[in-house]
Amino acid sequence: MAGRHFLFVPGPTNVPDRVLRAMARPMVDHRSSAFPALTTGLLRDLRPVFGTTAGQPVIFAATGTGGWEVALVNACRPGDRLLAVRNGQFSHLFVDAAQRLGFDVETIDVPWGEGVPADAIEQRLRADGGAAIRAVLVVHNETATGVTSDIGAVRAAIDAAGHPALLFVDGVSSVGSIPFRFDDWRVDAAIAGSQKGLMLPPGLGIVCLSERALGAALEPGGARGFFDLRPMLQANADGYFPYTPALSLLFGLREALDMFAEEGLPNVFARHARLASGVRAAVAEWGLALCAARPELESNTVSAVVVPDGADARRVIDLAFRRYDLSLGGGLGRLAGRVFRIGHLGDVNELMLLGALAGVEMSLADAGIDVTLGSGVAAAQRLWRRSYGATDGAIESAAITAGAS
Amino acid sequence: MAGRHFLFVPGPTNVPDRVLRAMARPMVDHRSSAFPALTTGLLRDLRPVFGTTAGQPVIFAATGTGGWEVALVNACRPGDRLLAVRNGQFSHLFVDAAQRLGFDVETIDVPWGEGVPADAIEQRLRADGGAAIRAVLVVHNETATGVTSDIGAVRAAIDAAGHPALLFVDGVSSVGSIPFRFDDWRVDAAIAGSQKGLMLPPGLGIVCLSERALGAALEPGGARGFFDLRPMLQANADGYFPYTPALSLLFGLREALDMFAEEGLPNVFARHARLASGVRAAVAEWGLALCAARPELESNTVSAVVVPDGADARRVIDLAFRRYDLSLGGGLGRLAGRVFRIGHLGDVNELMLLGALAGVEMSLADAGIDVTLGSGVAAAQRLWRRSYGATDGAIESAAITAGAS
Amino acid sequence: MAGRHFLFVPGPTNVPDRVLRAMARPMVDHRSSAFPALTTGLLRDLRPVFGTTAGQPVIFAATGTGGWEVALVNACRPGDRLLAVRNGQFSHLFVDAAQRLGFDVETIDVPWGEGVPADAIEQRLRADGGAAIRAVLVVHNETATGVTSDIGAVRAAIDAAGHPALLFVDGVSSVGSIPFRFDDWRVDAAIAGSQKGLMLPPGLGIVCLSERALGAALEPGGARGFFDLRPMLQANADGYFPYTPALSLLFGLREALDMFAEEGLPNVFARHARLASGVRAAVAEWGLALCAARPELESNTVSAVVVPDGADARRVIDLAFRRYDLSLGGGLGRLAGRVFRIGHLGDVNELMLLGALAGVEMSLADAGIDVTLGSGVAAAQRLWRRSYGATDGAIESAAITAGAS
Amino acid sequence: MAGRHFLFVPGPTNVPDRVLRAMARPMVDHRSSAFPALTTGLLRDLRPVFGTTAGQPVIFAATGTGGWEVALVNACRPGDRLLAVRNGQFSHLFVDAAQRLGFDVETIDVPWGEGVPADAIEQRLRADGGAAIRAVLVVHNETATGVTSDIGAVRAAIDAAGHPALLFVDGVSSVGSIPFRFDDWRVDAAIAGSQKGLMLPPGLGIVCLSERALGAALEPGGARGFFDLRPMLQANADGYFPYTPALSLLFGLREALDMFAEEGLPNVFARHARLASGVRAAVAEWGLALCAARPELESNTVSAVVVPDGADARRVIDLAFRRYDLSLGGGLGRLAGRVFRIGHLGDVNELMLLGALAGVEMSLADAGIDVTLGSGVAAAQRLWRRSYGATDGAIESAAITAGAS
């Protein structure tokens, strides 16, 4: 197919050309005296992305799934009791991973589309007199349902219960796109992946750890191999890695962090909020519902759109892919066929999203779902126009020259 | 600005990623025994793009402007009389170049927005009893006005007049996007540039020459340096160049020609026609006029849109660029401020253009021009949906898997 | 520093430009209907690289270290007894990883520089009447010492002992460069990494598994998270991955496997053998010894060179890096300061290695080690000239043209 | 063939990876308000490369051959008498180009291998009482013979003759590698190409013009099309180009100029001098002669090596290319078969050249020319070792860590 593919799954996201170029560098010796400068700079500049000054980021050649394991096997020990909230496919898989790794996971299940219920957590922790629960596991942004939960409330709940549980937060589809306040929320392990807000290809699991989590990691015990933090922390201290790191992704991460610095993280977050508002306006205009149960839960990085009863979201997705070169996310687990998902995180802007929304409209229509072509686009346009000041100063005299081809 | 820039000037066009990658190769020795395979393949595969089996393409490190000079200084001699049609800025500049090179150019001027008047050419040639006119100069697709002329009619006019004049056709913004019939039209020199339908960065002037033009080129006379065809033809015969060719652009041209072969030239042309129809439907929906005087003149590669009286197209262009990261073409020469131009040639698809049209709508509105947001987008969507068969077979069962991030 | 860095550590190796370019592609949806073609082709074409038709390759976003874990946690269960040979730093770390993962590892230790002692393995297995030993762990090519062991002999030893132990072979620095005969040797798990003979950046752990190993993997038991083969095999069966795979590395792997097919694996192996011979001839000419105890153990992918008593190999390495932009491998573990290592695997040719050898000579001389400049280079030149036929047919008439710049 | 090609022709030179990456950027609108910053910066930063503060650089999509034409057709008029020195193939072609463009060229011919004879120029100019000679044409660095001439002496000769002739200097293979003193030498037009010391692919002709030359360019007269300076200067004044410039090469030029600034031009020149000395030491050790007639003429960018009587340099070049993946330059014009040329300009370092010299040795031996393998390499090594201080301070404690693959 001619032209550019429109990639609007909620990960992998669109990798900026300059990140791709930064990655296309020849290899270097990861044990040379010149190497630590790279490592040190990356670990330093990851901190603000997690909203931390005291937390310690580590970078593994893995994915977010591997990041979960980093947190679990280092800060906990097999058999430990964990309290986890399940409100979507990724929180479900987080629980599943913990169980397969030998943890005793107690779950709080809420309908998919709901957020993390801080009150239920508080209640359960209050009941845990002996503090048997070692850690609380929640997902900041449920990629499967497009729901962002209030982690500050979770922290407040733990505090209110006076419980010493560690707090593990999956930030795979929020870190870098939605404000993450590691320090404010006193998170103990935050898990991110390279392929979402960090604008990189998949291949890195990035975890930020609190002092408490690090302390637990240094204690003996547990079966820890590749994800053992001890050799990693020891090597990182000198700017090295215990084994060959995924160099090209590190080169790309350097560039992505520079881009964050150039745009300014607050602006990155504001852009995601503005773009998400437009997408939601389009969905509303189409007369479709979001999977998120309430407006305050709606995610700024991914919108899960529910198709009308009788329709199959998989058909919409398939038509979009084959006819219009547009990739949309599918419904996962119990949502298969019920929702399609529009990823609007990472390196995206208004016109890219308007093209994608236009493609969604055509795919919906092709799938026999009643939608007015152009209607969602117009709703987003109205919002995105309004998001600029009515006047943005005198327009400079247009620099237009006439000339030959 | 985050995300991808929307480049919709009528050149340079969007260079496909795979062409950029093909260009990012280390240099090679252009005098090695391995080099001729590249040259020979390029010259062979350029032929179908010009619609010729007998014509001889040559490739210069230059631009389309340099391509004009290749035709003029080799097939004509200083002082020769040329007959040129002026119907836009590029035909104006073609005349200007010929004059500065010392030719005696007689012009047929028509209003900008008109096509090449075959009847006027015939009339003038009939009056040239002594056949003093050496060549007829026309522009196939006027990039400034978005007008495609009927070159077959020009050939018929020359034949009807029984005149031996050579026929020079500027195909800079048509070759590779709109059918060009070098052999059918018996063109003597067709001029293309790399940065339009050929999907490359600027830097190559590509000219296709007839046997007659080549014969004239081999005759002595005239002041010919860099653009002298004699050393070029001699070196090309063995697969070499008389001086170091623009290697990275040749690598890119190899890839671009492979892409043409993969998509199929008829499909490339059909895609351009379909995309152009959608853009024109949008313009009509906005209530705006095209610069092209009549529908049959409307170009499939560029649409020049006239803004309402009192509005300044430069302001639309400036707002699009600064607010929405969208590049539109400006009005050239006497059209400055009166038109903006949307390029829809090269490596473009529906969603890219829908994003661009949405951006144009916001820019028009921002500039105070009355337009219904989403209206042009919807008009294009209706057309592009219709352009697919009502049914395109059973949709394969969607390949959707559930999994973790 | 100007010019190209000379990277001659034994990994990461030089990534070919075309692999870097292949990796610099935009992301795709790993759950689209178009994706399985990539996965399926990779898994198919990895087989010959391992020398197998029946083995099952799997690809993890990890490194070779992660690959060890894939083999261990899936084919064995915590507490299983393993028999491992230690003859260098990487076999040492293999043991260490197994121990940290909770296995009961019995070791056969031989001096570093020695190969895997098949007779000692046979003896030990014969003594294991109850077949308590679940698996034998060996390293095919010890990267730390430049020693290649005879895995066929290990298989014969296991067979001679009539022992049912699984055979795990670390092929990180051999697979793709030295013949690996998975089927002939009846290996149960072979571990490779992307950053050595496969000519890719680090970031993939690739493991090939026998039917027996796969059968064990499907049995319940053990704490398996990220490296659990069950979801991987299930998803791979349809061409998908259970979580987002490291796409850019997969794109690169596709290209690397195509390069293997173009050169022909036997030619790849022969090239490595020829290049290694030249390096060894240079070392001999310098009057230095290899770490490998005997010629038949000398590796075709890495040469560990012992510096004279009193000299510090770290100084040689440091001078090479800072003065001559040459990266050499250091001595690992107990060999620190005693050896420097020259990697000669992956995408290397004669002139690259001659430049590197010349750089080693200057660094040795700068470090005060007595060496005749040019001597090692000449030794390699003599060998590499000889490696061509005395006559290779009539030389085509040189294609040399005169021309301007 | 595996591994990296060794490109040691004197142009195109090795393009640094970072320049290739900088070029692999998407296109931009060359008429946008953001574009002038690029143009202005390039023109500013080219000045020091030419050694000028007052000269005016211009950039054409062309080659050095086109650059000659820029100087000739703008600063002179057809029929003008020019005085040109011919001492090699490129000065020969410079004369040829001038003649084909209609100039009356008087030549001073000296043996190839000689430099520009300032005394002969002075003598001829003194005899030109009526100052009929409009310009003197010389080549700073004859790429065909590896001869660098003393342009300061040429300037002194013109001054001594009290002659008003313009001074045109071809600096194609010197600018950016050998000090060029545009202001000191009062050059009127200096011509460079992108593909030599500027480390770019071919495709740009870059010319630096004096105030006098610019004044002449603005006068009417002559047949000037593509290379007409008037529209170029007018558009450049605002940061634009009169036609679409070769954008990717401009992006690359930006990066190359940044690299010059990072290394420092004096260091760039010193590096070329040091590398050239080593190559010459190798040639001397081989017992072969350079084409340059005297040591003070020997070029720091290219060495033309004369093969013994009876040998054919083309065979050496062909063997190098086919057997060792090494590109050497051929003898041009009357030197065909007599010399091979080693380019040592642009982005080169010691180890790259040592690999190339080793390849030359093997090719010479293969061609039956008596040479001691390793001898030239050793000669260069001795020189390049010496070129560093005997002591360069304490070597930092080597940063070497032990770890797993």
mmCIF file of C-alpha atoms in Angstrom, chain A residues 8 37 41 49 60 77 89 95 126 130 150 158 193 197-198 203 247 249 255 257 279 326 365-366 370 386:
data_model
loop_
_atom_site.group_PDB
_atom_site.id
_atom_site.type_symbol
_atom_site.label_atom_id
_atom_site.label_comp_id
_atom_site.label_asym_id
_atom_site.label_seq_id
_atom_site.Cartn_x
_atom_site.Cartn_y
_atom_site.Cartn_z
ATOM 1 C CA PHE A 8 -3.083 3.737 16.378
ATOM 2 C CA ALA A 37 28.280 8.368 30.504
ATOM 3 C CA GLY A 41 22.585 10.017 31.872
ATOM 4 C CA VAL A 49 9.531 10.875 33.808
ATOM 5 C CA PHE A 60 16.151 -4.444 31.484
ATOM 6 C CA ARG A 77 9.670 -13.611 48.142
ATOM 7 C CA GLN A 89 -6.892 -7.589 30.904
ATOM 8 C CA VAL A 95 -2.131 -11.238 38.720
ATOM 9 C CA ARG A 126 -7.624 -2.810 57.677
ATOM 10 C CA GLY A 130 -1.072 -9.250 60.959
ATOM 11 C CA ASP A 150 -6.335 7.514 41.036
ATOM 12 C CA ILE A 158 -2.948 2.296 52.445
ATOM 13 C CA GLY A 193 7.861 -0.370 28.896
ATOM 14 C CA GLY A 197 4.791 6.891 25.996
ATOM 15 C CA LEU A 198 8.547 6.548 25.758
ATOM 16 C CA GLY A 203 12.364 -4.345 24.056
ATOM 17 C CA LEU A 247 22.327 -0.910 23.008
ATOM 18 C CA LEU A 249 17.258 0.803 22.433
ATOM 19 C CA GLU A 255 16.992 10.587 22.094
ATOM 20 C CA LEU A 257 14.482 11.621 26.813
ATOM 21 C CA VAL A 279 -10.947 11.664 20.485
ATOM 22 C CA LEU A 326 -5.093 1.825 9.855
ATOM 23 C CA ALA A 365 -19.583 2.710 8.067
ATOM 24 C CA ASP A 366 -18.124 -0.147 6.072
ATOM 25 C CA ASP A 370 -24.457 3.867 11.608
ATOM 26 C CA ARG A 386 -10.672 26.037 20.596
#
